[in-house]
Amino acid sequence: MNIASAKYSCLAILILMSLGCVNKGTDNTNTALDNRSDESFVWQSKPVAIRIYPSTRFRKSENQIVLETRVELFDEMGDSVKGAGMFAFELLEAVSSTSGGAGTQLYTWNAELLTLESQRQHYDPISRGYLFQLKMHDQQIAQQGAVLRVVYSPHTGKRFSSEMQILPH
């Protein structure tokens, strides 16, 4: 092997080594995924649907009627999730199914779940849903039944809702 070919061989080896080598002191965690501008590529669990528990009912508590309401949020995979946002509850007059099943608005309540404390107050880890005690003063509504509509407005994203017929107390 002559000196010229040895120089070219050494140069080729150095070039090949520099292409595959990284200094130990540098951060090599940056990948093609980190450089994507399309945030929808990485799936994140977030609420996309709501269900009112069938156990939702009127009950009497210390001479006051309470609408005990449990709701559950679901992600795109159909799994229960927590969510930061606003729950809006509407109690509507129950009417015949030919007119849509819901009539005049009787009560409204709002529950803001944006803090850790509000999550602790309403979230039940056993049922994996939220419990709300909605107080009412009109006992006759509980004796007639009504329709409950729950609208969930997440902190970011689209809002969604569910309705359920509440049987008389």
Short mmCIF file of C-alpha atoms in Angstrom, two decimals:
data_model
loop_
_atom_site.label_atom_id
_atom_site.label_comp_id
_atom_site.label_asym_id
_atom_site.label_seq_id
_atom_site.Cartn_x
_atom_site.Cartn_y
_atom_site.Cartn_z
CA MET A 1 0.00 0.00 0.00
CA ASN A 2 1.49 3.34 -0.97
CA ILE A 3 1.25 6.61 1.01
CA ALA A 4 -1.41 8.16 -1.25
CA SER A 5 -3.80 5.21 -0.94
CA ALA A 6 -3.17 5.08 2.84
CA LYS A 7 -4.14 8.79 3.08
CA TYR A 8 -7.35 8.15 1.12
CA SER A 9 -8.16 5.10 3.26
CA CYS A 10 -7.65 7.07 6.47
CA LEU A 11 -9.74 9.95 5.11
CA ALA A 12 -12.53 7.57 4.11
CA ILE A 13 -12.49 5.95 7.55
CA LEU A 14 -12.62 9.35 9.28
CA ILE A 15 -15.57 10.45 7.11
CA LEU A 16 -17.48 7.23 7.79
CA MET A 17 -16.80 7.45 11.52
CA SER A 18 -17.93 11.07 11.72
CA LEU A 19 -21.24 10.22 10.07
CA GLY A 20 -22.12 7.56 12.62
CA CYS A 21 -20.57 9.00 15.76
CA VAL A 22 -22.07 11.44 18.22
CA ASN A 23 -20.23 13.13 21.06
CA LYS A 24 -21.33 11.76 24.42
CA GLY A 25 -21.90 15.26 25.76
CA THR A 26 -24.54 16.26 23.20
CA ASP A 27 -28.31 15.73 23.49
CA ASN A 28 -29.45 13.26 20.84
CA THR A 29 -33.14 13.15 21.90
CA ASN A 30 -34.37 15.35 19.06
CA THR A 31 -36.16 13.12 16.57
CA ALA A 32 -38.25 13.57 13.46
CA LEU A 33 -41.37 13.47 15.71
CA ASP A 34 -40.14 16.52 17.65
CA ASN A 35 -39.83 18.52 14.44
CA ARG A 36 -43.40 17.87 13.23
CA SER A 37 -45.69 20.87 13.11
CA ASP A 38 -48.83 18.67 12.99
CA GLU A 39 -49.83 18.30 16.67
CA SER A 40 -52.61 15.82 15.84
CA PHE A 41 -49.94 13.20 15.13
CA VAL A 42 -49.52 12.51 18.86
CA TRP A 43 -52.74 11.14 20.36
CA GLN A 44 -53.78 12.57 23.72
CA SER A 45 -56.59 11.38 25.94
CA LYS A 46 -59.28 14.07 26.14
CA PRO A 47 -63.06 14.04 26.63
CA VAL A 48 -65.14 13.69 23.46
CA ALA A 49 -68.42 12.25 24.79
CA ILE A 50 -70.57 12.29 27.90
CA ARG A 51 -72.99 9.88 29.56
CA ILE A 52 -75.53 10.56 32.29
CA TYR A 53 -75.64 7.62 34.70
CA PRO A 54 -78.97 5.79 34.87
CA SER A 55 -78.78 6.14 38.68
CA THR A 56 -79.47 9.90 38.37
CA ARG A 57 -82.51 10.58 40.52
CA PHE A 58 -84.49 12.96 42.67
CA ARG A 59 -84.06 12.49 46.42
CA LYS A 60 -84.99 14.35 49.55
CA SER A 61 -82.24 15.71 51.78
CA GLU A 62 -83.05 17.77 54.91
CA ASN A 63 -86.46 18.93 53.61
CA GLN A 64 -85.00 19.87 50.24
CA ILE A 65 -85.23 18.09 46.90
CA VAL A 66 -81.88 17.26 45.36
CA LEU A 67 -81.24 16.00 41.84
CA GLU A 68 -78.37 13.57 42.40
CA THR A 69 -76.57 13.46 39.07
CA ARG A 70 -73.63 11.34 38.00
CA VAL A 71 -71.94 11.92 34.66
CA GLU A 72 -69.01 10.27 32.95
CA LEU A 73 -66.67 11.62 30.28
CA PHE A 74 -65.15 9.38 27.59
CA ASP A 75 -62.14 9.71 25.31
CA GLU A 76 -61.95 8.62 21.64
CA MET A 77 -61.25 5.03 22.70
CA GLY A 78 -64.42 4.90 24.84
CA ASP A 79 -62.51 4.98 28.14
CA SER A 80 -63.48 7.10 31.16
CA VAL A 81 -61.42 10.25 31.57
CA LYS A 82 -61.32 13.38 33.67
CA GLY A 83 -61.74 16.74 32.03
CA ALA A 84 -61.15 20.40 32.82
CA GLY A 85 -64.14 22.45 31.77
CA MET A 86 -67.67 23.59 32.56
CA PHE A 87 -70.74 21.43 33.16
CA ALA A 88 -74.08 23.09 32.47
CA PHE A 89 -77.21 21.31 33.71
CA GLU A 90 -80.71 22.07 32.46
CA LEU A 91 -83.82 20.50 33.94
CA LEU A 92 -86.61 20.59 31.39
CA GLU A 93 -90.30 19.85 31.66
CA ALA A 94 -91.09 16.31 30.53
CA VAL A 95 -93.58 16.33 27.67
CA SER A 96 -94.86 13.73 25.23
CA SER A 97 -92.40 12.05 22.91
CA THR A 98 -94.26 13.45 19.89
CA SER A 99 -93.10 16.95 20.80
CA GLY A 100 -89.48 15.97 21.33
CA GLY A 101 -89.67 14.80 24.95
CA ALA A 102 -88.48 18.05 26.55
CA GLY A 103 -90.29 21.31 27.10
CA THR A 104 -89.88 24.46 29.17
CA GLN A 105 -86.68 25.00 31.12
CA LEU A 106 -87.33 24.57 34.86
CA TYR A 107 -83.86 24.85 36.44
CA THR A 108 -80.26 25.51 35.45
CA TRP A 109 -77.01 24.88 37.30
CA ASN A 110 -73.37 25.40 36.34
CA ALA A 111 -70.31 23.65 37.73
CA GLU A 112 -66.84 24.82 36.77
CA LEU A 113 -64.19 22.11 37.05
CA LEU A 114 -60.99 23.97 36.27
CA THR A 115 -59.10 23.54 39.54
CA LEU A 116 -57.66 20.56 41.34
CA GLU A 117 -59.95 21.30 44.31
CA SER A 118 -63.12 21.28 42.15
CA GLN A 119 -62.00 17.97 40.62
CA ARG A 120 -61.54 16.50 44.11
CA GLN A 121 -64.96 17.80 45.17
CA HIS A 122 -66.89 16.16 42.31
CA TYR A 123 -64.84 13.26 40.89
CA ASP A 124 -65.51 9.76 42.23
CA PRO A 125 -62.59 7.39 41.46
CA ILE A 126 -64.70 4.29 42.15
CA SER A 127 -67.38 5.06 39.55
CA ARG A 128 -64.86 6.98 37.38
CA GLY A 129 -67.39 9.76 36.97
CA TYR A 130 -68.51 13.04 38.50
CA LEU A 131 -71.18 13.42 41.19
CA PHE A 132 -73.25 16.59 41.45
CA GLN A 133 -75.88 17.35 44.11
CA LEU A 134 -78.20 19.84 42.37
CA LYS A 135 -80.50 21.53 44.89
CA MET A 136 -84.09 22.44 44.04
CA HIS A 137 -86.93 24.15 45.89
CA ASP A 138 -89.94 22.89 43.87
CA GLN A 139 -90.93 19.43 45.14
CA GLN A 140 -93.67 19.04 42.53
CA ILE A 141 -91.11 18.68 39.73
CA ALA A 142 -89.70 15.61 41.47
CA GLN A 143 -93.20 14.13 41.62
CA GLN A 144 -93.83 14.71 37.90
CA GLY A 145 -90.45 13.79 36.45
CA ALA A 146 -88.39 15.82 34.00
CA VAL A 147 -85.67 15.69 31.36
CA LEU A 148 -82.07 16.43 32.32
CA ARG A 149 -79.71 17.87 29.72
CA VAL A 150 -76.01 18.05 30.55
CA VAL A 151 -73.68 20.10 28.36
CA TYR A 152 -69.93 19.79 28.86
CA SER A 153 -67.69 22.56 27.54
CA PRO A 154 -64.03 21.54 27.79
CA HIS A 155 -61.37 24.12 28.53
CA THR A 156 -60.27 23.66 24.91
CA GLY A 157 -62.19 21.92 22.15
CA LYS A 158 -65.80 21.31 21.16
CA ARG A 159 -68.63 21.02 23.66
CA PHE A 160 -70.99 18.05 23.70
CA SER A 161 -74.13 17.01 25.55
CA SER A 162 -76.46 14.24 26.64
CA GLU A 163 -80.11 14.06 27.74
CA MET A 164 -81.98 11.69 30.00
CA GLN A 165 -85.54 11.28 31.25
CA ILE A 166 -85.69 11.47 35.07
CA LEU A 167 -88.50 9.43 36.55
CA PRO A 168 -90.75 10.85 39.30
CA HIS A 169 -89.60 10.58 42.93
#
